[in-house]
Coordinates of C-alpha atoms in Angstrom, one line a residue:
X285 CA 87.5 -47.5 -139.1
X286 CA 87.8 -48.4 -142.8
X287 CA 86.8 -52.0 -142.4
X288 CA 84.1 -53.3 -144.8
X289 CA 81.5 -55.5 -143.2
X290 CA 79.8 -56.4 -146.5
X291 CA 81.4 -59.8 -146.6
X292 CA 80.3 -60.8 -143.2
X293 CA 77.0 -62.8 -142.6
X294 CA 74.0 -60.7 -141.7
X295 CA 73.9 -62.2 -138.2
X296 CA 77.4 -60.8 -137.5
X297 CA 76.9 -57.5 -139.3
X298 CA 73.8 -56.9 -137.1
X299 CA 75.6 -57.8 -133.9
X300 CA 78.4 -55.3 -134.7
X301 CA 75.9 -52.5 -135.6
X302 CA 74.0 -53.0 -132.4
X303 CA 77.2 -52.6 -130.4
X304 CA 78.8 -49.7 -132.4
X305 CA 75.9 -47.2 -132.7
X306 CA 74.0 -45.4 -130.0
X307 CA 70.5 -46.2 -131.2
X308 CA 67.6 -43.9 -130.2
X309 CA 63.9 -44.7 -130.6
X310 CA 62.2 -42.5 -133.2
X311 CA 65.5 -40.9 -134.1
X312 CA 68.0 -43.6 -135.2
X313 CA 66.7 -47.2 -135.0
X314 CA 67.8 -50.5 -136.4
X315 CA 65.0 -52.1 -138.3
X316 CA 62.9 -54.7 -136.4
X317 CA 63.9 -58.3 -136.9
X318 CA 62.1 -61.5 -136.1
X319 CA 63.3 -65.0 -136.6
X320 CA 60.9 -67.0 -138.7
X321 CA 60.5 -70.2 -136.7
X322 CA 57.3 -72.0 -135.8
X323 CA 55.8 -71.0 -132.4
X324 CA 54.7 -74.5 -131.6
X325 CA 52.3 -74.7 -128.6
X326 CA 52.3 -70.9 -128.4
X327 CA 55.3 -70.9 -126.1
X328 CA 56.2 -67.4 -127.3
X329 CA 53.4 -65.4 -125.8
X330 CA 54.2 -62.4 -127.9
X331 CA 52.8 -64.0 -131.1
X332 CA 50.2 -66.6 -132.2
X333 CA 51.0 -70.3 -132.3
X334 CA 52.2 -71.8 -135.6
X335 CA 53.0 -75.3 -136.5
X336 CA 55.0 -74.9 -139.8
X337 CA 57.3 -72.3 -141.3
X338 CA 54.7 -71.6 -144.0
X339 CA 52.1 -70.8 -141.3
X340 CA 54.6 -68.6 -139.5
X341 CA 55.5 -66.7 -142.7
X342 CA 51.8 -66.0 -143.3
X343 CA 51.4 -64.8 -139.7
X344 CA 54.4 -62.5 -140.2
X345 CA 52.7 -61.0 -143.3
X346 CA 49.4 -60.7 -141.4
X347 CA 51.0 -58.8 -138.5
X348 CA 52.8 -56.5 -140.9
X349 CA 49.5 -55.7 -142.7
X350 CA 47.8 -55.0 -139.3
X351 CA 50.5 -52.3 -138.7
X352 CA 49.9 -50.7 -142.1
X353 CA 53.2 -52.0 -143.7
X354 CA 53.4 -52.7 -147.4
X355 CA 54.9 -56.2 -146.9
X356 CA 57.9 -58.0 -145.3
X357 CA 61.4 -58.9 -146.4
X358 CA 63.0 -62.2 -145.6
X359 CA 66.8 -62.3 -145.3
X360 CA 69.2 -65.2 -144.7
X361 CA 71.2 -64.6 -141.5
X362 CA 74.2 -66.4 -143.1
X363 CA 74.3 -64.3 -146.3
X364 CA 76.9 -61.6 -147.0
X365 CA 75.8 -58.2 -148.4
X366 CA 75.8 -58.2 -152.2
X367 CA 74.6 -54.8 -153.7
X368 CA 72.2 -55.2 -156.5
X369 CA 72.0 -59.0 -156.2
X370 CA 68.8 -60.8 -157.0
X371 CA 68.9 -64.2 -155.3
X372 CA 67.1 -66.2 -152.6
X373 CA 69.1 -64.7 -149.7
X374 CA 66.7 -61.7 -149.8
X375 CA 63.1 -62.2 -150.6
X376 CA 60.2 -59.8 -150.5
X377 CA 56.6 -60.8 -149.7
X378 CA 53.5 -58.6 -150.3
X379 CA 49.8 -59.5 -150.2
X380 CA 49.6 -59.2 -154.0
X381 CA 52.1 -62.1 -154.4
X382 CA 49.7 -64.5 -152.7
X383 CA 46.5 -63.4 -154.5
X384 CA 46.7 -66.4 -156.8
X385 CA 46.5 -68.7 -153.8
X386 CA 43.8 -69.3 -151.3
X387 CA 40.1 -68.5 -151.2
X388 CA 38.0 -65.4 -152.1
X389 CA 34.6 -64.8 -150.5
X390 CA 32.0 -62.0 -150.1
X391 CA 31.0 -61.9 -146.4
X392 CA 28.6 -59.6 -144.6
X393 CA 29.9 -57.3 -141.9
X394 CA 28.1 -58.5 -138.7
X395 CA 29.9 -56.7 -135.9
X396 CA 33.0 -54.6 -135.0
X397 CA 35.8 -54.4 -132.5
X398 CA 37.6 -51.4 -131.1
X399 CA 41.3 -51.2 -132.0
X400 CA 44.4 -50.6 -129.9
X401 CA 47.3 -48.2 -130.2
X402 CA 47.6 -44.6 -131.6
X403 CA 46.4 -45.5 -135.1
X404 CA 43.2 -47.3 -134.4
X405 CA 42.7 -47.0 -130.6
X406 CA 39.1 -46.1 -129.5
X407 CA 37.5 -46.7 -132.9
X408 CA 36.2 -49.7 -134.8
X409 CA 39.1 -51.3 -136.7
X410 CA 38.4 -55.0 -136.9
X411 CA 35.2 -56.7 -138.1
X412 CA 33.3 -59.9 -137.5
X413 CA 32.2 -61.3 -140.9
X414 CA 29.5 -63.9 -141.6
X415 CA 27.7 -66.1 -144.0
X416 CA 23.9 -66.5 -144.7
X417 CA 22.5 -69.3 -142.5
X418 CA 19.8 -71.7 -143.8
X419 CA 16.3 -71.2 -142.6
X420 CA 16.2 -74.4 -140.5
X421 CA 18.4 -72.6 -138.0
X422 CA 15.4 -70.5 -137.1
X423 CA 13.6 -73.5 -135.8
X424 CA 16.7 -75.0 -134.2
X425 CA 17.4 -72.0 -132.0
X426 CA 13.8 -70.8 -131.7
X427 CA 15.0 -67.4 -133.0
X428 CA 12.5 -64.7 -132.5
X429 CA 13.4 -62.3 -135.3
X430 CA 12.2 -61.5 -138.8
X431 CA 15.7 -60.7 -139.9
X432 CA 17.8 -63.1 -142.1
X433 CA 20.0 -65.4 -140.1
X434 CA 23.8 -65.5 -140.3
X435 CA 26.7 -67.7 -139.2
X436 CA 29.7 -65.7 -137.7
X437 CA 32.6 -67.0 -139.8
X438 CA 35.8 -65.0 -139.2
X439 CA 37.4 -61.8 -138.1
X440 CA 39.2 -59.4 -140.4
X441 CA 41.3 -56.4 -139.6
X442 CA 43.7 -55.8 -142.5
X443 CA 43.7 -54.9 -146.1
X444 CA 42.2 -51.4 -145.9
X445 CA 43.8 -48.0 -145.5
X446 CA 43.1 -45.7 -142.6
X447 CA 41.1 -43.5 -145.0
X448 CA 39.0 -46.4 -146.3
X449 CA 38.4 -47.6 -142.7
X450 CA 37.2 -44.2 -141.7
X451 CA 34.7 -44.0 -144.5
X452 CA 33.6 -47.6 -143.8
X453 CA 32.9 -46.7 -140.2
X454 CA 30.7 -43.8 -141.4
X455 CA 28.8 -46.0 -143.9
X456 CA 28.1 -48.6 -141.1
X457 CA 27.2 -46.0 -138.4
X458 CA 23.4 -45.8 -139.2
X459 CA 23.0 -49.5 -138.4
X460 CA 25.5 -49.7 -135.5
X461 CA 24.2 -50.9 -132.2
X462 CA 26.0 -51.6 -128.9
X463 CA 26.9 -55.3 -128.2
X464 CA 25.6 -56.7 -125.0
X465 CA 26.6 -60.1 -123.7
X466 CA 23.3 -60.5 -121.9
X467 CA 21.3 -59.9 -125.1
X468 CA 23.4 -61.0 -128.1
X469 CA 21.8 -60.4 -131.5
X470 CA 19.1 -63.0 -132.3
X471 CA 20.1 -63.3 -135.9
X472 CA 23.5 -64.9 -135.2
X473 CA 22.1 -68.3 -134.5
X474 CA 22.9 -68.5 -130.8
X475 CA 26.6 -67.8 -131.3
X476 CA 28.5 -67.4 -128.0
X477 CA 32.2 -66.4 -128.4
X478 CA 34.7 -69.0 -127.3
X479 CA 37.5 -66.6 -126.6
X480 CA 37.2 -63.3 -124.7
X481 CA 38.7 -61.2 -127.6
X482 CA 36.1 -62.6 -130.0
X483 CA 33.3 -60.8 -128.1
X484 CA 32.5 -57.7 -130.3
X485 CA 32.0 -54.2 -129.1
X486 CA 29.2 -53.3 -131.5
X487 CA 27.0 -55.0 -134.0
X488 CA 25.4 -53.9 -137.3
X489 CA 21.9 -54.4 -138.5
X490 CA 22.2 -56.7 -141.5
X491 CA 19.9 -54.6 -143.7
X492 CA 22.1 -51.5 -143.1
X493 CA 25.4 -53.4 -143.3
X494 CA 27.8 -54.0 -146.3
X495 CA 29.5 -56.9 -147.9
X496 CA 33.3 -57.2 -147.6
X497 CA 35.3 -59.0 -150.3
X498 CA 37.9 -61.1 -148.5
X499 CA 40.9 -63.0 -149.7
X500 CA 42.3 -65.7 -147.4
X501 CA 45.1 -68.2 -147.4
X502 CA 42.7 -71.1 -146.8
X503 CA 39.5 -72.3 -145.2
X504 CA 40.3 -74.3 -142.1
X505 CA 38.4 -76.1 -139.4
X506 CA 37.9 -74.2 -136.2
X507 CA 35.5 -74.0 -133.2
X508 CA 35.6 -70.2 -132.6
X509 CA 32.7 -69.6 -135.1
X510 CA 29.6 -71.4 -136.2
X511 CA 29.7 -74.1 -138.8
X512 CA 33.0 -75.6 -137.7
X513 CA 35.1 -73.6 -140.2
X514 CA 36.8 -70.3 -140.5
X515 CA 39.4 -68.4 -142.7
X516 CA 43.1 -68.3 -142.1
X517 CA 44.8 -64.9 -142.7
X518 CA 41.8 -63.1 -144.1
X519 CA 42.3 -59.6 -145.5
X520 CA 39.9 -57.2 -147.1
X521 CA 40.3 -56.6 -150.9
X522 CA 37.2 -54.5 -151.3
X523 CA 33.8 -53.3 -150.1
X524 CA 30.7 -54.1 -152.1
X525 CA 28.0 -51.5 -152.7
X526 CA 24.7 -51.8 -150.9
X527 CA 23.1 -52.9 -154.2
X528 CA 25.2 -56.0 -154.3
X529 CA 23.5 -57.6 -151.2
X530 CA 20.9 -60.2 -152.0

């Protein structure tokens, strides 16, 4: 009707657009929006619990990476639209921007999880990663295996393309074995998953597995894995060759 909405806050522009256009899924859609507010105590069941805005921002990035997105854009709901402007009302965040922060580790791929949805459903898409355990764990658990021992340390399901994931599954296939709750692998130092979704679907023989180079926001305390620590927001930044394993 000739009225410019550019001077209105994003909040109001979005409300008007929702009311004025007949949106159709997969045809004409308004981009998804989520308010960046901490989900304290996990009250919003659609997403993970978070205590601070920084933690929630990193979770937003992690969810975007899991969907195969390049990154996320933060916009102020109170900002007017200013073409070509470079300010703090619009900010882009990609994994590359946080590479100077956090921790980098090489971890062995211990087990795998089947994915959900059209893109990853029915195939291994996430991995359980681990650290080499000291020999005294063999006596502690009475482990009856000649294999090296490992501590399950974290799960990782982002950072690789669909093509790289497909080739990774093929590389791991020779050492892939079904995971059984009644006979969990002896080389995992007696690890019993705390949460149901931490129980893998398959495991990989360490001698036939690979090392995954992982970048994470930080190392944090946690009781889901052995050792009392895990990684927050881990993502794959590379796969080491077989010759890199000790």
